[in-house]
Amino acid sequence: MRAWAAFSAVLLATGLTGFASVSAASAAPTPPAVGPDWSYGAAAATQLSQLPILSPTVVGAGQSSYDRNTGDKTNGNTDFNHFLATGPRGNVMLDQEGPGCVYRIWMTSLQSYFPSEWVHIYFDGQSRPAISMTIGQMFSGLYAPFLSPLVQGPAASSGGYVSYVPLCYHTSIEITTNMDRYYDIGYVTYAPNANVQTWTPGTSTASMQSEWTNATSDPIPASGNTTVSGTISLGAGKNQALATLSGPSSVQAIKINIPGVTASSGAAAASVLNQLWIQIRWDGEKTPSVYAPLGSFFAMGQFGAYPTHALVAGMDASNYMYMYLPMPFQRRAVIRLVNNGTTSVPGINYIVQYRPYGGNFSQTGYFSTSFIKGSNVRVGRDIPILNTTGSGKFVGVTASYAGDPQRLYLEGDERIYVDGSGSPAFYGTGTEDFFNGAFYFLNGPYSQPMSGNTAHIATATSDETAAYRFFLQDAIPFRRSIVVEIQHGPYDNTTNTSASMLAYYYKRPAVQSTLTSTLAVGNVGSDRAHGYVISDQVWQGKHTYTYPGTADNVNITDHGRADRGYSQFTMTIARNNQGVDLRRRFDHSIANQAAKVYVNGRLVGLWYVAGANAYHQWADSDYVIPAAYTRNKTSITIKIKYVAGSRYWTEYRYWAYSLVP
């Protein structure tokens, strides 16, 4: 247990005033907790109509056992047995200050099963775990709260152990174990004053279980939908509109049936599914937001038609390919099929369902896709999935790989960068792990509501793999930009790899945050301009470090300071702000840094980053300051007060990003 774990209990008991004494101004009452204007937990999973609504104060992230030592080509692929800490409570997999929700827990082992290993989950600074069970129990689907079909073991998830049971917390969560293998946990955090209710044994996931049990049916109730349907024949090189719709409306379902294309067609259907593309234009745009080959669009990939039963995409029992992600538009939508092939395709049946949409389009993203195809991918350069600017949410990917028979092309770790951060928000342990399998999809193709390995075609000289994964209740928000990539080498190098990636996401062209102030700590002019002061300073100077991830060989030199007291500074913000994202560059070789954050003398909450990285010491961390502390202001004075438990607090650079409409 971390040295200052009792802090969470103090939060609950004293409202964050139970540590060091503070001035009268510092002790001013904080604004009351506010109920979220977005759904979370199991509700988020069963209210998918809210997916297009953008939430600038929500942050998605992950924690995994990836190898931190990537200094040369002999290291970097030992992606297991790396924990945030090891102590009396066991190996710490996750240690987060809330409010937030854990949405995905994945793990695997070189063994067939975890014979006696356990998992303990602590909420809100509890001294005893609220959940304590063996890993075998956790993923059997028989023990609450980890009930089928929200969890899958290695037989159902092709080598992986995965849970999508939402575990939400008001103040904090800590997950520990005695196993020493691979793990990856996905979670989201909310603004400090969000009134998220902590998981209890009475928290129900019954509606979510029902939704998942009925995968291939529309997870959004169809009442109120209007249907457009028909049959077309599409000549070579031709295109035809399936539906031209008026708004404000939301496309709720797109279903297509092609004669002869069934779940058992396999590779025989590859040609027709790759030559037919779906194209969607929203509100008169010149470049379509959606343009994708049907095989990938419906989550089967580029290698034909296979059993695919994702919650929002796949093929149903009547051989209709379906897409259920909601797609709002304001004025006009044109859904079109394009035949990019040299042969005609007769008898294409289609169904489009839509309904009126009453949401605020200034906070709504347009459904979009990005299809990227690369051959002979360069070793040592990440395979791109999505690289876009603006604001939105990343909600999924269908990947199609062709490469060496040993399947070493599956060794790459996903790296996801949000809003230009130097630190990846997600850094995984392997490609098949990202798709919830393990060991090169040990048990062959599978299909589950959130992920699947739809196709595996192997010969003596080549290997083809298709897989999908959706992020729904755990969609990854971005306010300015997002970069989603999967590593390709330099470990277990493989050549002649081809990769086709279709990303699904929601996007507004306008950003939802703007850089309004930068403090370069240790720079005399910058310190003076921001009124920077520091107490109980223990170090100042400069370091040259690297960030983990794609820039792990790029040296960056920066000046900074460290303290066991506090620092204080003033940052310019936009008057029309809806809160502020405060980003800090710090030395991550100093473990478990924690501080209390004050704005204009009012306590906001705790800023804490667990763990350390001794190999790539630079890290960026974001702290969302709610609008209750910043509304109608053009500047704020921020005080960062060290909390005992680590050696000291480090700070090299602060950026203030004003969250804007």
XYZ file of C-alpha atoms in Angstrom:
661
model
C 0.000 0.000 0.000
C 1.332 3.448 -0.856
C 2.760 5.399 2.083
C -0.046 7.933 2.072
C -2.960 5.598 1.251
C -4.886 6.892 4.230
C -5.317 10.151 2.310
C -8.445 8.809 0.624
C -10.056 8.045 3.951
C -9.173 11.546 5.102
C -10.820 12.957 2.000
C -14.080 11.355 2.971
C -13.848 12.200 6.639
C -12.577 15.757 6.469
C -13.329 17.080 3.017
C -9.604 17.366 2.162
C -8.705 19.570 5.151
C -7.229 16.974 7.455
C -3.528 17.226 6.543
C -1.260 20.238 6.992
C -2.802 23.407 8.327
C -3.809 25.975 5.731
C -4.552 29.664 5.685
C -8.069 31.003 6.060
C -8.229 31.621 2.331
C -7.002 28.097 1.600
C -9.631 26.652 3.889
C -12.483 28.373 2.062
C -15.281 25.906 1.316
C -15.137 24.098 -1.999
C -18.103 24.083 -4.366
C -20.533 21.222 -3.802
C -20.155 18.068 -5.832
C -22.169 18.174 -9.020
C -24.049 15.368 -10.665
C -22.589 14.427 -14.062
C -24.407 15.507 -17.214
C -23.188 12.275 -18.824
C -23.858 8.652 -17.961
C -21.213 6.462 -16.393
C -20.812 2.876 -15.240
C -23.348 0.334 -16.463
C -25.626 3.197 -17.546
C -23.006 4.354 -20.057
C -22.944 0.864 -21.539
C -26.707 0.759 -21.968
C -27.203 4.339 -23.143
C -25.176 4.223 -26.342
C -27.282 7.000 -27.835
C -25.067 9.324 -25.742
C -21.871 8.225 -27.480
C -21.745 11.215 -29.880
C -21.982 13.703 -26.983
C -18.545 15.114 -26.227
C -17.372 15.448 -22.631
C -14.310 17.714 -22.342
C -13.812 17.067 -18.607
C -13.616 13.277 -19.070
C -10.167 11.709 -19.494
C -9.468 8.165 -20.679
C -6.299 6.277 -19.774
C -4.776 2.860 -19.213
C -2.260 1.107 -16.995
C -0.421 -2.026 -18.088
C 2.583 -4.251 -17.474
C 4.435 -2.967 -20.549
C 8.243 -3.067 -20.455
C 9.583 0.357 -19.467
C 13.124 -0.537 -20.541
C 13.130 0.266 -24.276
C 16.621 1.713 -24.450
C 17.866 -0.659 -27.152
C 16.723 -3.475 -29.406
C 17.612 -6.166 -26.862
C 14.978 -4.866 -24.433
C 11.418 -3.627 -24.575
C 9.366 -6.761 -25.165
C 9.256 -8.198 -21.654
C 5.738 -6.907 -21.107
C 4.926 -8.685 -17.860
C 5.649 -8.437 -14.134
C 5.890 -4.637 -14.210
C 3.738 -3.148 -11.468
C 3.251 0.293 -9.973
C 4.537 -1.012 -6.650
C 4.854 -4.163 -4.565
C 3.984 -4.120 -0.887
C 1.934 -5.681 1.911
C -1.202 -5.577 -0.242
C 0.521 -7.337 -3.132
C 1.489 -6.194 -6.608
C -0.274 -2.926 -7.426
C -1.866 -2.982 -10.890
C -3.829 0.259 -10.550
C -3.716 3.120 -8.043
C -5.957 6.027 -8.998
C -7.504 8.996 -7.271
C -11.071 9.589 -8.339
C -13.715 10.121 -9.277
C -13.598 7.609 -12.097
C -14.568 4.201 -13.463
C -12.555 1.139 -14.405
C -14.161 -0.307 -17.529
C -11.761 -3.018 -18.688
C -9.456 -5.448 -16.915
C -7.433 -7.771 -19.128
C -4.761 -10.242 -18.096
C -3.166 -13.459 -19.203
C -0.520 -15.973 -18.207
C 1.926 -18.316 -19.843
C 0.124 -20.991 -17.857
C -3.214 -22.331 -19.050
C -4.849 -21.043 -15.885
C -4.080 -18.996 -12.799
C -4.244 -21.828 -10.245
C -4.194 -19.848 -6.992
C -3.645 -16.183 -7.834
C -6.029 -13.576 -6.476
C -7.215 -10.009 -7.085
C -8.169 -7.488 -4.380
C -10.014 -4.243 -5.156
C -10.133 -1.375 -2.672
C -12.442 1.634 -3.060
C -12.228 5.097 -1.496
C -9.301 4.404 0.824
C -10.805 1.310 2.431
C -8.471 -0.731 4.614
C -10.098 -3.994 3.478
C -10.860 -4.986 -0.114
C -14.462 -4.645 -1.211
C -13.811 -7.367 -3.803
C -11.541 -10.333 -3.068
C -11.470 -13.462 -5.214
C -9.205 -15.738 -7.192
C -8.553 -14.951 -10.826
C -10.258 -18.201 -11.743
C -13.407 -17.074 -9.944
C -13.184 -13.576 -11.395
C -13.281 -14.768 -15.000
C -15.511 -17.829 -14.653
C -18.636 -15.713 -15.180
C -20.255 -17.266 -12.083
C -19.271 -14.933 -9.250
C -20.785 -11.480 -8.773
C -20.045 -8.867 -9.877
C -18.024 -10.602 -12.608
C -20.912 -12.319 -14.355
C -21.179 -13.685 -17.886
C -21.226 -12.363 -20.576
C -19.419 -9.288 -19.204
C -16.352 -11.429 -18.500
C -14.639 -14.009 -20.656
C -11.960 -16.550 -19.908
C -9.269 -17.819 -22.290
C -11.575 -20.226 -24.129
C -14.043 -17.458 -25.037
C -11.462 -14.706 -25.627
C -8.731 -16.758 -27.317
C -6.171 -16.800 -24.525
C -7.155 -13.616 -22.721
C -8.978 -13.051 -19.453
C -11.119 -9.934 -19.827
C -13.755 -8.121 -17.774
C -15.954 -5.208 -18.810
C -17.766 -4.995 -15.464
C -17.815 -1.257 -14.587
C -16.097 -0.497 -11.263
C -16.751 3.141 -10.404
C -15.336 5.089 -7.484
C -15.967 8.451 -5.904
C -12.547 9.028 -4.355
C -10.038 6.318 -5.270
C -9.410 2.771 -6.400
C -6.519 0.386 -5.844
C -6.285 -3.034 -7.534
C -3.708 -5.518 -6.260
C -2.780 -9.112 -7.033
C -0.230 -11.817 -6.275
C 0.127 -12.868 -9.912
C 3.184 -11.723 -11.872
C 2.093 -11.960 -15.498
C 0.516 -9.673 -18.097
C -2.224 -7.141 -17.373
C -3.862 -4.058 -18.891
C -6.532 -1.930 -17.215
C -8.587 0.758 -18.935
C -10.332 3.503 -16.977
C -11.724 7.013 -17.211
C -11.455 9.867 -14.731
C -13.850 12.730 -14.184
C -13.488 16.269 -12.841
C -12.766 16.375 -9.073
C -16.248 17.603 -8.159
C -18.141 14.981 -10.189
C -20.570 13.088 -7.977
C -19.754 9.554 -9.128
C -21.219 6.834 -6.921
C -18.835 4.147 -5.705
C -19.442 0.513 -6.636
C -21.198 -1.574 -4.000
C -22.312 -5.239 -3.999
C -25.786 -3.949 -4.827
C -24.656 -2.248 -8.053
C -26.588 -3.964 -10.841
C -25.318 -4.829 -14.310
C -28.462 -6.769 -15.279
C -29.393 -4.432 -18.142
C -25.849 -4.546 -19.474
C -25.839 -8.358 -19.308
C -29.112 -8.466 -21.227
C -27.767 -6.095 -23.865
C -24.645 -8.190 -24.384
C -26.595 -11.453 -24.449
C -28.589 -10.066 -27.376
C -25.608 -8.887 -29.424
C -26.474 -8.522 -33.138
C -29.744 -6.793 -32.115
C -29.746 -3.000 -31.995
C -28.586 -2.053 -28.456
C -30.500 1.245 -28.775
C -34.298 0.784 -28.624
C -35.702 1.119 -32.142
C -39.016 2.727 -31.183
C -39.383 6.026 -33.001
C -37.155 5.010 -35.900
C -38.119 5.634 -39.509
C -36.970 3.002 -42.004
C -35.691 3.427 -45.554
C -35.061 0.151 -47.411
C -34.631 -1.221 -50.891
C -32.611 -3.344 -53.300
C -30.046 -2.095 -55.796
C -27.662 -3.517 -58.364
C -24.385 -1.657 -58.606
C -22.306 -1.701 -61.760
C -18.534 -1.629 -61.847
C -17.222 1.837 -61.075
C -20.698 3.101 -60.177
C -22.191 4.536 -57.001
C -25.723 4.982 -55.752
C -27.374 6.725 -52.816
C -29.148 4.432 -50.379
C -30.706 7.258 -48.384
C -30.835 11.044 -48.437
C -32.096 12.265 -45.068
C -33.070 15.596 -43.552
C -32.121 16.723 -40.057
C -31.778 17.293 -37.269
C -31.795 13.509 -37.127
C -29.630 10.569 -36.143
C -28.939 7.507 -38.257
C -29.514 4.609 -35.868
C -28.837 1.554 -38.010
C -27.333 0.641 -41.370
C -27.858 -2.944 -42.529
C -26.728 -4.488 -45.806
C -27.233 -7.959 -47.270
C -25.329 -9.138 -50.336
C -26.441 -12.381 -52.031
C -23.932 -15.136 -51.358
C -22.182 -13.280 -48.540
C -22.783 -15.200 -45.315
C -20.902 -15.760 -42.085
C -19.575 -19.002 -43.558
C -18.386 -17.461 -46.849
C -14.864 -16.896 -45.548
C -12.256 -15.736 -48.024
C -14.638 -16.240 -50.961
C -16.425 -13.030 -49.985
C -13.273 -10.919 -49.708
C -13.425 -9.543 -53.231
C -16.974 -8.202 -53.069
C -16.601 -6.851 -49.511
C -13.418 -5.008 -50.446
C -14.686 -3.536 -53.719
C -17.901 -2.158 -52.187
C -17.372 0.930 -50.025
C -19.809 2.879 -47.908
C -19.666 6.661 -48.154
C -21.491 9.106 -45.864
C -21.537 12.893 -46.090
C -22.921 14.986 -43.245
C -24.395 18.464 -43.678
C -23.097 19.120 -47.174
C -19.408 18.398 -46.511
C -17.212 18.043 -49.606
C -15.052 15.250 -48.188
C -17.100 12.376 -46.740
C -16.666 11.703 -43.032
C -17.232 7.989 -43.671
C -15.543 6.158 -46.516
C -14.671 2.521 -45.891
C -14.744 -0.941 -47.461
C -17.725 -2.944 -46.264
C -15.704 -5.814 -44.795
C -13.868 -3.531 -42.407
C -16.836 -1.211 -41.815
C -18.860 -4.122 -40.473
C -15.902 -5.279 -38.307
C -15.022 -8.430 -40.276
C -11.820 -7.077 -41.837
C -10.282 -7.373 -45.285
C -10.154 -11.147 -45.628
C -13.800 -12.037 -46.236
C -16.955 -12.780 -44.251
C -16.736 -14.549 -40.900
C -18.900 -14.955 -37.781
C -18.791 -11.478 -36.243
C -21.137 -10.582 -33.400
C -19.928 -7.307 -31.926
C -22.420 -5.219 -30.014
C -22.505 -2.465 -32.647
C -21.215 -4.124 -35.831
C -21.093 -7.530 -37.480
C -23.400 -9.973 -39.255
C -26.698 -11.238 -37.831
C -28.423 -14.608 -38.223
C -30.203 -13.475 -41.402
C -26.845 -12.580 -43.015
C -27.436 -8.837 -42.781
C -24.306 -6.915 -41.936
C -25.204 -4.328 -39.287
C -23.849 -1.057 -37.893
C -25.586 0.365 -34.824
C -23.334 3.254 -33.794
C -25.571 6.367 -33.624
C -24.802 9.063 -36.202
C -26.419 12.495 -35.556
C -26.456 15.225 -38.200
C -27.913 18.704 -38.276
C -29.292 19.306 -41.770
C -28.642 16.593 -44.332
C -27.103 13.119 -44.639
C -26.339 11.199 -47.821
C -25.504 7.492 -47.461
C -24.069 6.006 -50.615
C -22.553 2.721 -51.827
C -19.582 2.890 -54.172
C -18.397 -0.005 -56.336
C -14.646 0.415 -56.746
C -14.315 -2.949 -58.474
C -14.379 -4.185 -62.042
C -17.469 -6.393 -61.708
C -21.104 -5.512 -61.043
C -22.834 -6.596 -57.819
C -26.581 -7.346 -58.192
C -29.312 -7.661 -55.576
C -27.854 -5.627 -52.711
C -30.475 -5.265 -49.974
C -30.246 -2.383 -47.543
C -32.053 -0.995 -44.494
C -31.389 2.444 -43.004
C -33.106 3.542 -39.806
C -33.091 7.091 -38.438
C -34.941 9.256 -35.911
C -35.200 12.918 -34.861
C -32.257 14.223 -32.834
C -32.679 16.876 -30.150
C -29.102 17.177 -28.923
C -26.903 20.273 -28.850
C -24.713 20.163 -31.953
C -22.075 22.370 -30.341
C -21.398 19.376 -28.073
C -22.051 16.586 -30.590
C -19.542 14.789 -32.788
C -20.091 13.547 -36.330
C -19.521 9.832 -36.833
C -16.370 9.351 -38.907
C -14.006 6.668 -40.150
C -10.370 6.627 -41.209
C -9.118 3.793 -43.422
C -5.339 3.467 -43.692
C -3.711 0.722 -45.738
C 0.031 0.091 -45.720
C 2.220 -2.573 -47.292
C 5.717 -3.610 -46.242
C 5.360 -1.601 -43.038
C 8.640 -0.101 -41.895
C 10.135 -1.832 -38.876
C 10.557 0.505 -35.928
C 7.747 2.837 -37.000
C 4.296 2.561 -35.442
C 1.417 1.442 -37.646
C -1.083 4.334 -37.780
C -4.720 3.808 -36.857
C -5.938 7.386 -36.398
C -4.306 10.810 -36.422
C -6.767 13.681 -36.338
C -7.332 17.117 -34.861
C -10.440 18.772 -33.467
C -12.496 17.320 -30.622
C -14.226 13.995 -30.348
C -14.081 10.395 -29.163
C -12.233 7.346 -30.453
C -14.654 4.395 -30.348
C -13.045 1.486 -32.169
C -10.864 -0.141 -34.796
C -10.971 -3.054 -37.213
C -7.481 -4.261 -38.136
C -6.310 -6.572 -40.922
C -2.726 -7.843 -40.907
C -0.754 -9.954 -43.370
C 2.745 -11.050 -42.424
C 5.167 -13.744 -41.387
C 3.906 -17.258 -40.533
C 5.320 -16.943 -37.006
C 2.886 -14.024 -36.435
C 5.585 -11.833 -34.918
C 3.742 -8.861 -36.420
C 1.389 -9.221 -33.443
C 4.109 -8.192 -30.982
C 3.424 -4.446 -31.247
C 2.002 -2.483 -28.300
C -0.765 0.063 -28.791
C 0.232 3.652 -27.973
C -2.494 6.295 -27.813
C -1.649 9.991 -27.393
C -4.343 12.491 -26.454
C -4.231 16.275 -26.961
C -0.529 16.448 -27.780
C 0.689 14.958 -24.499
C 4.246 13.658 -24.507
C 3.051 10.655 -22.483
C 0.884 7.980 -24.074
C -2.487 7.744 -22.326
C -2.496 4.047 -23.258
C 0.576 1.835 -23.637
C -0.253 -1.843 -24.045
C 1.477 -5.194 -24.009
C 0.859 -6.592 -27.491
C -1.433 -6.457 -30.509
C -3.484 -9.551 -29.708
C -3.713 -8.338 -26.102
C -5.187 -5.061 -27.364
C -7.898 -7.131 -29.039
C -8.484 -9.029 -25.746
C -6.795 -12.259 -26.849
C -3.369 -13.563 -25.903
C -0.364 -15.461 -27.267
C -1.166 -14.792 -30.922
C -4.860 -15.639 -30.320
C -4.001 -18.946 -28.706
C -7.392 -20.619 -29.205
C -8.182 -19.360 -32.684
C -10.773 -16.880 -33.973
C -13.516 -15.670 -31.653
C -16.200 -12.970 -31.529
C -17.471 -11.177 -28.411
C -19.513 -7.954 -27.959
C -16.478 -5.666 -27.560
C -13.719 -7.493 -29.417
C -12.883 -10.381 -31.672
C -10.371 -12.128 -33.898
C -12.602 -12.711 -36.887
C -10.188 -14.330 -39.320
C -6.957 -16.318 -39.300
C -5.743 -17.635 -42.648
C -2.393 -19.408 -42.468
C -0.210 -20.957 -45.158
C 3.382 -22.145 -45.175
C 4.594 -18.743 -46.373
C 2.105 -16.173 -45.067
C -0.344 -15.409 -42.313
C -3.443 -13.197 -42.250
C -5.272 -11.973 -39.155
C -8.321 -9.732 -38.769
C -9.553 -8.362 -35.451
C -11.827 -5.661 -34.025
C -12.209 -3.813 -30.755
C -14.776 -1.234 -29.720
C -14.549 1.428 -27.015
C -18.127 2.275 -26.041
C -18.674 3.046 -22.356
C -14.879 3.457 -22.332
C -14.697 5.717 -25.418
C -11.505 7.803 -25.430
C -12.253 11.555 -25.512
C -9.967 14.129 -27.114
C -10.235 17.913 -26.998
C -7.629 18.950 -29.581
C -6.115 15.876 -31.179
C -5.600 12.148 -30.922
C -2.959 9.779 -32.296
C -3.700 6.034 -32.174
C -0.905 3.694 -33.261
C 0.356 0.147 -32.823
C 4.069 -0.481 -32.483
C 5.866 -2.481 -35.204
C 9.314 -3.523 -33.941
C 12.079 -2.895 -33.198
C 11.666 -5.980 -30.976
C 10.920 -9.303 -32.677
C 11.482 -7.569 -35.999
C 9.430 -8.824 -38.905
C 9.424 -7.684 -42.526
C 6.883 -7.758 -45.350
C 4.017 -6.883 -43.018
C 0.904 -5.265 -44.465
C -1.733 -3.634 -42.308
C -5.145 -2.136 -43.028
C -6.713 -0.145 -40.202
C -10.237 1.247 -40.027
C -10.787 3.619 -37.108
C -14.253 4.588 -35.878
C -14.601 7.919 -34.101
C -16.770 10.967 -33.465
C -15.428 14.398 -34.362
C -16.151 18.112 -34.314
C -13.699 20.207 -36.385
C -13.559 22.784 -33.575
C -11.260 22.153 -30.623
C -12.597 22.096 -27.066
C -9.432 23.385 -25.398
C -7.010 26.192 -26.165
C -3.530 26.837 -24.764
C -3.751 30.132 -22.878
C -0.640 30.123 -20.670
C 2.725 28.346 -20.305
C 5.000 28.455 -17.275
C 8.593 27.345 -17.874
C 9.669 26.603 -14.309
C 13.206 27.778 -13.591
C 13.226 30.324 -16.399
C 13.691 33.680 -14.650
C 11.509 35.622 -17.071
C 8.733 33.039 -17.069
C 8.816 32.666 -13.277
C 8.511 36.438 -12.884
C 5.728 36.792 -15.454
C 3.642 34.159 -13.663
C 4.389 35.333 -10.111
C 5.997 31.987 -9.373
C 7.036 31.335 -5.776
C 8.177 28.140 -4.070
C 8.690 27.030 -0.480
C 10.825 24.242 0.984
C 12.634 23.790 -2.311
C 14.910 20.740 -2.338
C 16.315 20.919 -5.855
C 16.563 23.124 -8.933
C 18.426 22.704 -12.202
C 17.960 20.954 -15.526
C 17.710 17.414 -16.811
C 17.863 15.763 -20.192
C 15.402 12.891 -20.396
C 13.175 11.038 -22.878
C 9.464 10.226 -22.884
C 8.225 6.618 -23.147
C 6.603 5.568 -26.410
C 7.307 6.656 -29.949
C 9.766 9.364 -28.800
C 11.778 7.128 -26.487
C 15.014 8.047 -28.270
C 14.424 11.822 -28.425
C 16.314 13.757 -25.750
C 14.578 16.803 -24.268
C 16.327 19.192 -21.884
C 14.289 21.277 -19.476
C 14.779 23.299 -16.290
C 12.754 22.551 -13.193
C 12.395 22.519 -9.447
C 11.325 20.160 -6.676
C 9.837 20.873 -3.271
C 8.365 19.454 -0.090
C 6.345 22.587 0.565
C 4.376 24.296 -2.173
C 4.639 26.288 -5.360
C 2.281 29.036 -6.477
C 1.792 30.771 -9.820
C -0.793 32.622 -11.905
C -2.033 31.400 -15.303
C -4.032 33.256 -17.944
C -7.279 31.573 -19.003
C -10.118 32.326 -21.422
C -13.064 34.149 -19.884
C -15.579 31.898 -21.654
C -13.911 28.777 -20.239
C -15.774 25.678 -19.097
C -12.898 24.637 -16.873
C -9.133 24.365 -17.278
C -6.884 21.420 -18.117
C -3.618 21.978 -16.241
C -0.772 19.889 -17.681
C 2.536 19.315 -15.899
C 5.848 17.974 -17.181
C 7.594 16.161 -14.339
C 10.368 13.719 -13.481
C 8.707 10.313 -13.363
C 11.743 8.632 -11.855
C 10.463 10.109 -8.570
C 7.665 7.721 -7.588
C 4.138 8.399 -6.356
C 4.135 12.186 -6.414
C 1.086 13.730 -4.743
C -0.064 17.279 -4.114
C -3.206 19.173 -3.188
C -4.377 21.681 -5.795
C -5.813 25.067 -4.801
C -7.281 27.689 -7.119
C -7.556 31.225 -5.752
C -7.278 29.806 -2.246
C -9.975 27.152 -2.715
C -9.091 23.489 -2.476
C -9.907 21.572 -5.663
C -8.557 18.111 -4.880
C -5.585 15.766 -5.041
C -3.171 15.441 -7.967
C -1.527 12.038 -7.816
C 0.471 9.918 -10.264
C 1.310 6.412 -9.082
C 4.425 4.463 -9.977
C 7.651 5.505 -11.652
C 9.706 5.050 -14.815
C 13.441 4.793 -14.327
C 14.196 4.477 -18.063
C 12.196 7.281 -19.694
C 11.846 9.844 -16.964
C 9.791 12.569 -18.625
C 6.040 12.337 -18.152
C 3.075 14.651 -18.669
C 0.073 14.573 -16.362
C -3.231 16.411 -16.791
C -5.425 17.754 -13.998
C -8.898 19.041 -14.858
C -9.968 22.083 -12.833
C -13.775 22.332 -12.937
C -15.587 25.427 -14.184
C -16.818 26.136 -10.644
C -13.294 27.462 -9.911
C -12.619 29.217 -13.208
C -15.891 30.501 -14.656
C -15.818 34.125 -15.923
C -12.185 34.563 -14.888
C -9.296 35.617 -17.121
C -6.603 34.374 -14.734
C -6.316 32.027 -11.782
C -3.712 31.647 -9.049
C -2.785 28.012 -8.544
C -1.138 26.573 -5.456
C 0.361 23.074 -5.604
C 0.967 21.789 -2.046
C 3.146 18.705 -1.569
C 1.569 15.739 0.259
C 3.917 13.460 2.170
C 4.465 10.012 0.706
C 7.086 10.489 -2.006
C 10.523 12.059 -1.994
C 9.234 15.372 -3.331
C 7.080 17.042 -5.969
C 8.763 17.819 -9.304
C 7.704 20.424 -11.866
C 9.424 21.551 -15.036
C 6.647 23.088 -17.089
C 2.951 23.872 -16.693
C 0.493 24.461 -19.511
C -2.994 25.877 -18.930
C -5.515 24.780 -21.568
C -8.831 26.573 -21.269
C -11.774 24.294 -22.012
C -13.914 26.229 -24.459
C -17.368 25.648 -26.012
